[in-house]
Short mmCIF file of C-alpha atoms in Angstrom, two decimals:
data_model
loop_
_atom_site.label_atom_id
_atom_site.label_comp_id
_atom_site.label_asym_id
_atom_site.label_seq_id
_atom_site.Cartn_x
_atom_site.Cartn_y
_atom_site.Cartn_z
CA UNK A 27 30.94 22.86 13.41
CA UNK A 28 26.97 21.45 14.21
CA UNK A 29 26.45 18.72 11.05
CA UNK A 30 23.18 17.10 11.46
CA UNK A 31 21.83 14.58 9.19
CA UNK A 32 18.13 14.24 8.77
CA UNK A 33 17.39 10.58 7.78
CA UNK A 34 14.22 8.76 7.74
CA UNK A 35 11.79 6.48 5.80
CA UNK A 36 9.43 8.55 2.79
CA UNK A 37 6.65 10.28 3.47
CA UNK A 38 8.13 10.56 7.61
CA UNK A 39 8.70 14.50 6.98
CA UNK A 40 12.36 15.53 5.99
CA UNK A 41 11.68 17.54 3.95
CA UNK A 42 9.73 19.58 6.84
CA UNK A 43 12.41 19.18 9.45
CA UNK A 44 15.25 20.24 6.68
CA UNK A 45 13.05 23.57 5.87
CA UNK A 46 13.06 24.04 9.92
CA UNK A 47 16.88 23.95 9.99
CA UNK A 48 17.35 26.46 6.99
CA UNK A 49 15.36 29.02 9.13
CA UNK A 50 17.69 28.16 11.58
CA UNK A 51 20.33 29.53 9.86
CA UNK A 52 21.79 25.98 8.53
CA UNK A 53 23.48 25.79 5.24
CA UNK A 54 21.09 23.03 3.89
CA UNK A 55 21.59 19.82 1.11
CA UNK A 56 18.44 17.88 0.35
CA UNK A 57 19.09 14.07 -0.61
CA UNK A 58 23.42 14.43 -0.88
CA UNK A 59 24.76 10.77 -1.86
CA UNK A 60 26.50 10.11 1.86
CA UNK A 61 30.26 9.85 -0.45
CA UNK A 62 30.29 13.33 -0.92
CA UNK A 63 29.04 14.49 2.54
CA UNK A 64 33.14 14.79 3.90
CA UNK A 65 33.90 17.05 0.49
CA UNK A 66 30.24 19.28 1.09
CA UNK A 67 31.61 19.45 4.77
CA UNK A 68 35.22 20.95 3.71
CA UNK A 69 33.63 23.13 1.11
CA UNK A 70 31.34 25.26 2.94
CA UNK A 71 32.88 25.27 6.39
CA UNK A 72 34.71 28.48 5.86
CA UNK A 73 31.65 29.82 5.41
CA UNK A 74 28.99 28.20 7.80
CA UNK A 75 29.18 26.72 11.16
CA UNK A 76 25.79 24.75 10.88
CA UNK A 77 25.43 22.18 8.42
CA UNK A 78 22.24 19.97 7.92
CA UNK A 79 21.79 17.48 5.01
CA UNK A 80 19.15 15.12 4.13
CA UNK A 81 20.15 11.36 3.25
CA UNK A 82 17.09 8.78 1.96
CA UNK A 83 17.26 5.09 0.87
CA UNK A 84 18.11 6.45 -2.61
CA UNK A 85 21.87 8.09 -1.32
CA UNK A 86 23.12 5.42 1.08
CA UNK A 87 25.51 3.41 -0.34
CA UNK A 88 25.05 -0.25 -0.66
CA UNK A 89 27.16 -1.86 2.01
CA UNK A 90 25.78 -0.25 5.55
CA UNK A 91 29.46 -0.23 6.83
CA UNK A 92 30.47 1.76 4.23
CA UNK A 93 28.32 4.66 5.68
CA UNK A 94 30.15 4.60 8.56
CA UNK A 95 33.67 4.50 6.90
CA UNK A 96 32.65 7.97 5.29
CA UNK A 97 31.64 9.36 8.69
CA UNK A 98 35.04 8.45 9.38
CA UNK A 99 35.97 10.38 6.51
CA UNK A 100 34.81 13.60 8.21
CA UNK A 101 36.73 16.46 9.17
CA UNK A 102 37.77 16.39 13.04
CA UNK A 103 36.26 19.65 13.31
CA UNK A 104 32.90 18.41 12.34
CA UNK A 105 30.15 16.80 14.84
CA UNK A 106 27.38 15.15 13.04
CA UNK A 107 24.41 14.23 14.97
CA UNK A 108 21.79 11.90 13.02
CA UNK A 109 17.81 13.06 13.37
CA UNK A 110 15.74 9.94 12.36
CA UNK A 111 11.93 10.28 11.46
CA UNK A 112 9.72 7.83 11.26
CA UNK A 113 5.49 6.79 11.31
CA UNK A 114 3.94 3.51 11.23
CA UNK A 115 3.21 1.61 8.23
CA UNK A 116 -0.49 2.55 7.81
CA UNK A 117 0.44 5.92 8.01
CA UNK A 118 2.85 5.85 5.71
CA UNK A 119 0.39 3.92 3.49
CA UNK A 120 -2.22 6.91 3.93
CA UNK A 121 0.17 9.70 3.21
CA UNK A 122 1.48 8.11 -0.47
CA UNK A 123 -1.93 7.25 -1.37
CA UNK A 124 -3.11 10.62 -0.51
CA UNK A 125 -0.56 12.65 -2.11
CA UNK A 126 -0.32 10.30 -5.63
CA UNK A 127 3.34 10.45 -4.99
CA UNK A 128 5.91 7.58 -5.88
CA UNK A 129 7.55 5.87 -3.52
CA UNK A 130 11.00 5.37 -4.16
CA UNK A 131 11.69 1.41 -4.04
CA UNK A 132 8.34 1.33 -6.01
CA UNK A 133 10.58 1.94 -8.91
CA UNK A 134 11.47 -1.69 -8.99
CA UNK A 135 8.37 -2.66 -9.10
CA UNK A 136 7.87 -3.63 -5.24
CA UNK A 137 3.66 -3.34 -3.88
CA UNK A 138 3.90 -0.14 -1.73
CA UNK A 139 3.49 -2.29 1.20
CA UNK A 140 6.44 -4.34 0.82
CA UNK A 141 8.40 -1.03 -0.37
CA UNK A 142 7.64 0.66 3.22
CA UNK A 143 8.72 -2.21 5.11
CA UNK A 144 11.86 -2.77 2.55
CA UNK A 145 12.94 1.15 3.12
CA UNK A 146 13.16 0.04 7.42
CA UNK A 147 15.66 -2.41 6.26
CA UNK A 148 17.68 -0.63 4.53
CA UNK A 149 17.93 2.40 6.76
CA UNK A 150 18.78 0.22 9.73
CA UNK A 151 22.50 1.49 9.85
CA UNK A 152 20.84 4.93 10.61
CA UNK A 153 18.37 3.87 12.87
CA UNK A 154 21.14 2.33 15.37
CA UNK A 155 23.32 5.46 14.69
CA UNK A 156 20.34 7.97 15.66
CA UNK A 157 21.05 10.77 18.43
CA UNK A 158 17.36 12.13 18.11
CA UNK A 159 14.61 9.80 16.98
CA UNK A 160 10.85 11.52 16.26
CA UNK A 161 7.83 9.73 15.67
CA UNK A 162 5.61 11.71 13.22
CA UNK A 163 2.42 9.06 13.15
CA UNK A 164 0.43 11.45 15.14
CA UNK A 165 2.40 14.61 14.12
CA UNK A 166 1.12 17.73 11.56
CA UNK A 167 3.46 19.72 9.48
CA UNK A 168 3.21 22.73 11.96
CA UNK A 169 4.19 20.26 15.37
CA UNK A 170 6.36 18.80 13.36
CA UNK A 171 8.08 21.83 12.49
CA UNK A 172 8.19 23.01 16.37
CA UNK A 173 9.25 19.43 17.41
CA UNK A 174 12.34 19.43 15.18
CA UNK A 175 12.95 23.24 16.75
CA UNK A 176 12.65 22.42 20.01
CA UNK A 177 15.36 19.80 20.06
CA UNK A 178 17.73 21.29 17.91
CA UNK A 179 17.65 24.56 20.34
CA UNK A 180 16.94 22.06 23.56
CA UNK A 181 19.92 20.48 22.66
CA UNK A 182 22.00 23.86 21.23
CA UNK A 183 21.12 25.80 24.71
CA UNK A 184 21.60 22.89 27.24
CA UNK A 185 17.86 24.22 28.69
CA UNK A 186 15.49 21.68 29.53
CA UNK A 187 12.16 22.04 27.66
CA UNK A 188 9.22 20.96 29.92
CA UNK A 189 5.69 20.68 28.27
CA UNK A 190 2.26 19.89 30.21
CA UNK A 191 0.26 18.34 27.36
CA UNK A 192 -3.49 17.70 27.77
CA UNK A 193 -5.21 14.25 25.96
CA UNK A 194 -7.86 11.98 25.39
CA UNK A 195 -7.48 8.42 26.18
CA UNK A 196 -10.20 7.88 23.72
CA UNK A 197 -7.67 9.25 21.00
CA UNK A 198 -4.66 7.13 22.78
CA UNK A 199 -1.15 8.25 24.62
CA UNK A 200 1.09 10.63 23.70
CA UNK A 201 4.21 8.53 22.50
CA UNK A 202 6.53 11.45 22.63
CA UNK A 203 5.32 11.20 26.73
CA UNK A 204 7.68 10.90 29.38
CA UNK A 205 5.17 10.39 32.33
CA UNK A 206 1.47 10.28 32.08
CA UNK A 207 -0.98 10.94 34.65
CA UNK A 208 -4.73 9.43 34.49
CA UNK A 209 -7.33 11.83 35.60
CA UNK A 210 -10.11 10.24 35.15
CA UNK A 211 -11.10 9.75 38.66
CA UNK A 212 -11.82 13.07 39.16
CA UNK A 213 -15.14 14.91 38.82
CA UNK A 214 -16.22 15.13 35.57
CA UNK A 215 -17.81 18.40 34.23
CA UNK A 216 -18.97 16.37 31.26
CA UNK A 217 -22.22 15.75 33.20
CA UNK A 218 -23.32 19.34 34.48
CA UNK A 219 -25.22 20.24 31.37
CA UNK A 220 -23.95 23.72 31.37
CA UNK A 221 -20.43 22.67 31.47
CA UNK A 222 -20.44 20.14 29.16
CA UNK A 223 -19.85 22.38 25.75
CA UNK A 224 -16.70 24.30 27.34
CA UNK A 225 -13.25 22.99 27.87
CA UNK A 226 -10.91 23.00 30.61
CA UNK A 227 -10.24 27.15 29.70
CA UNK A 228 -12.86 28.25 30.28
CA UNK A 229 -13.97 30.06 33.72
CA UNK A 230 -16.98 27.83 34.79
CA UNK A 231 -14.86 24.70 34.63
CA UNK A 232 -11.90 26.32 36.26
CA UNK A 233 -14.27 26.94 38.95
CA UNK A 234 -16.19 23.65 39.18
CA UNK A 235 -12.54 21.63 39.35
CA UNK A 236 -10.73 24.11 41.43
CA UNK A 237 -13.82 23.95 44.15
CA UNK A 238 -12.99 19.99 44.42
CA UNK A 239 -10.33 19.24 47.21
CA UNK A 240 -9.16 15.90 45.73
CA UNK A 241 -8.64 17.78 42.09
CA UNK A 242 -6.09 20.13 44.28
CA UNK A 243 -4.31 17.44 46.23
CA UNK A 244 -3.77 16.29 42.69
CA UNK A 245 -2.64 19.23 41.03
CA UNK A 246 -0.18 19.51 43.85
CA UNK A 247 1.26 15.72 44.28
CA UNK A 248 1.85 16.62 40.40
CA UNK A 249 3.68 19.52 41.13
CA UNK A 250 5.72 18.11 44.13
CA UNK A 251 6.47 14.80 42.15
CA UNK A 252 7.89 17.16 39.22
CA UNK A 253 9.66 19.74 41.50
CA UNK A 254 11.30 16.62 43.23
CA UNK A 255 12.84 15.07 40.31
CA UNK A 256 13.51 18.01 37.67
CA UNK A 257 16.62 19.10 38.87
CA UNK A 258 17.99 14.94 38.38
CA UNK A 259 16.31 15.28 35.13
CA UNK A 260 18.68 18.26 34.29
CA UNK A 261 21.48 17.30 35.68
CA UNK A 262 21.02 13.89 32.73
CA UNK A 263 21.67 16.47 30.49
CA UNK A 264 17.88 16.04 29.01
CA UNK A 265 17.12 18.29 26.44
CA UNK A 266 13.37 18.02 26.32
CA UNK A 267 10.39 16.52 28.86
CA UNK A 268 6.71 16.02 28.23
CA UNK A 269 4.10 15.69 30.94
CA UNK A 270 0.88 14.42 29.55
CA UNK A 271 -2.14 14.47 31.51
CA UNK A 272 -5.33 12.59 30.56
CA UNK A 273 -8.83 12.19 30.70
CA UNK A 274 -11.54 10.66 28.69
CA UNK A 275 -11.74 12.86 26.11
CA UNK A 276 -9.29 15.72 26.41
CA UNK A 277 -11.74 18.35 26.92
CA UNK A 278 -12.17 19.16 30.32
CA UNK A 279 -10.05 17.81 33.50
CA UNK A 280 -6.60 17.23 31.40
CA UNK A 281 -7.00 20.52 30.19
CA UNK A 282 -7.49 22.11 33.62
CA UNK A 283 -4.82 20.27 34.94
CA UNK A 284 -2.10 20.70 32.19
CA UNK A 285 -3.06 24.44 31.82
CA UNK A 286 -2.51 24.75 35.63
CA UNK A 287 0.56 22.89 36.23
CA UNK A 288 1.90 24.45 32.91
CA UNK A 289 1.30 28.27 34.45
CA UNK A 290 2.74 27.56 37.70
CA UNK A 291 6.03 25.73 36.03
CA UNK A 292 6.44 28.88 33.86
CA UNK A 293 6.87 31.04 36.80
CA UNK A 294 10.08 29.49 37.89
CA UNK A 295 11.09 27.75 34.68
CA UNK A 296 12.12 29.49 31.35
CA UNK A 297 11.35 26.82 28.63
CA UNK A 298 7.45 25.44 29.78
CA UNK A 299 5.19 24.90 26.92
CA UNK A 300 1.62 24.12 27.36
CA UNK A 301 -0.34 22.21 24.90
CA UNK A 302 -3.82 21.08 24.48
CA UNK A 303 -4.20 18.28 21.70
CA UNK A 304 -7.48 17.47 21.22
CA UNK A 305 -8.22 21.11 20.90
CA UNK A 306 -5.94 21.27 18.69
#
């Protein structure tokens, strides 16, 4: 039986990744005190083979090596893997004061500051026992939502998922990034006035960067580097792999490059997804 427990601090989106796994086809608890997560297991397991619950700062019990006493509790036949989300403080911050909502240690009283940085604390225990760990700072609801679904079936079909991901270094890294590549050597279509309105999509780009030798020899050291080392990635038993690809500001080279590299991956690789986020 697949158990996995979404954790994570308020306002970090369990409540998205929990409504991913029900259309999944998970049998889904949202915010089960962690004491009766053994009985919930036992209960339903004649019925469903996928379980996911959600646990917050409100459910865990008080002593942190209690929580893993109950795991112990567990039925053999049950393998729980933990999914922890998380966002930085400001963030966090942002997202309470935009929504009006409570946050949950504010109850005693605590400056939502000092409530966010309490909840870290107290979810330690399930930050060191975390299989999957996603950083939603930089995340909306909808790549959220197909971040949570790609490693649940990344990890459920043993397939490696490979995304070329174009970006700004203006608008900062990628942190879900494996490698990065800088681009901003290259030509820049940014200064032919007719080019500068389009993006990296669109034909007259394609053919101003594909006419430049040294932005082929890169597209193809890319390539080679990737081909050369994605079979040792698989064989790690990886479930998911980002490429991101920069330039200044995400419009034009990275997008060529990522949109490129993405369509010649796809021809020999099942699982390549090609994204674009500043257009985004």
């Amino acid at each position: 039986m697949e158990l996995i427990i979404i954790s994570g601090r308020s306002g970090s989106g369990k409540s998205v990744a929990l409504r991913v796994l029900e259309d999944l086809g998970y049998y889904c608890a949202d915010n089960i005190p962690v004491n009766l997560l053994p009985a919930l297991v036992r209960s339903v397991s004649d019925s469903y083979n996928k379980i996911a619950v959600s646990i917050d700062v409100r459910n865990l019990p008080k002593e942190q090596q209690e929580f893993h006493d109950i795991l112990e509790y567990l039925p053999g036949f049950a393998n729980p893997r933990v999914f922890y989300l998380d966002c930085d403080d400001q963030t966090l911050v942002k997202r309470f004061s935009e929504t009006r909502r409570l946050h949950p240690l504010s109850l005693n009283d605590l400056p939502l500051d000092l409530a966010i940085k309490q909840e870290r604390n107290l979810l330690d225990v399930l930050i060191r026992r975390a299989d999957v760990t996603i950083d939603t700072t930089d995340l909306s609801v909808h790549q959220l939502a197909e971040s949570v679904r790609e490693k649940i079936l990344g990890q459920k079909d043993k397939q490696l998922i490979i995304t070329f991901e174009s970006f700004g270094f203006k608008h900062g890294i990628p942190k879900e990034a494996d490698y990065v590549f800088d681009a901003r050597f290259l030509p820049n279509p940014h200064w032919e006035p007719e080019l500068k309105p389009l993006t990296g999509l669109d034909q007259p780009v394609i053919d101003y960067l594909s006419s430049h030798s040294i932005v082929q020899k890169f597209v193809w050291q890319i390539q080679t580097f990737m081909q050369t080392w994605l079979p040792h990635l698989e064989r790690n038993n990886r479930s998911y792999l980002t490429i991101a690809i920069g330039c200044t500001g995400g419009q034009h080279r990275s997008v060529y490059l990522a949109q490129t590299l993405g369509e010649r991956f796809q021809r020999t690789h099942s699982n390549v997804k090609i994204r674009h986020r500043e257009q985004e």
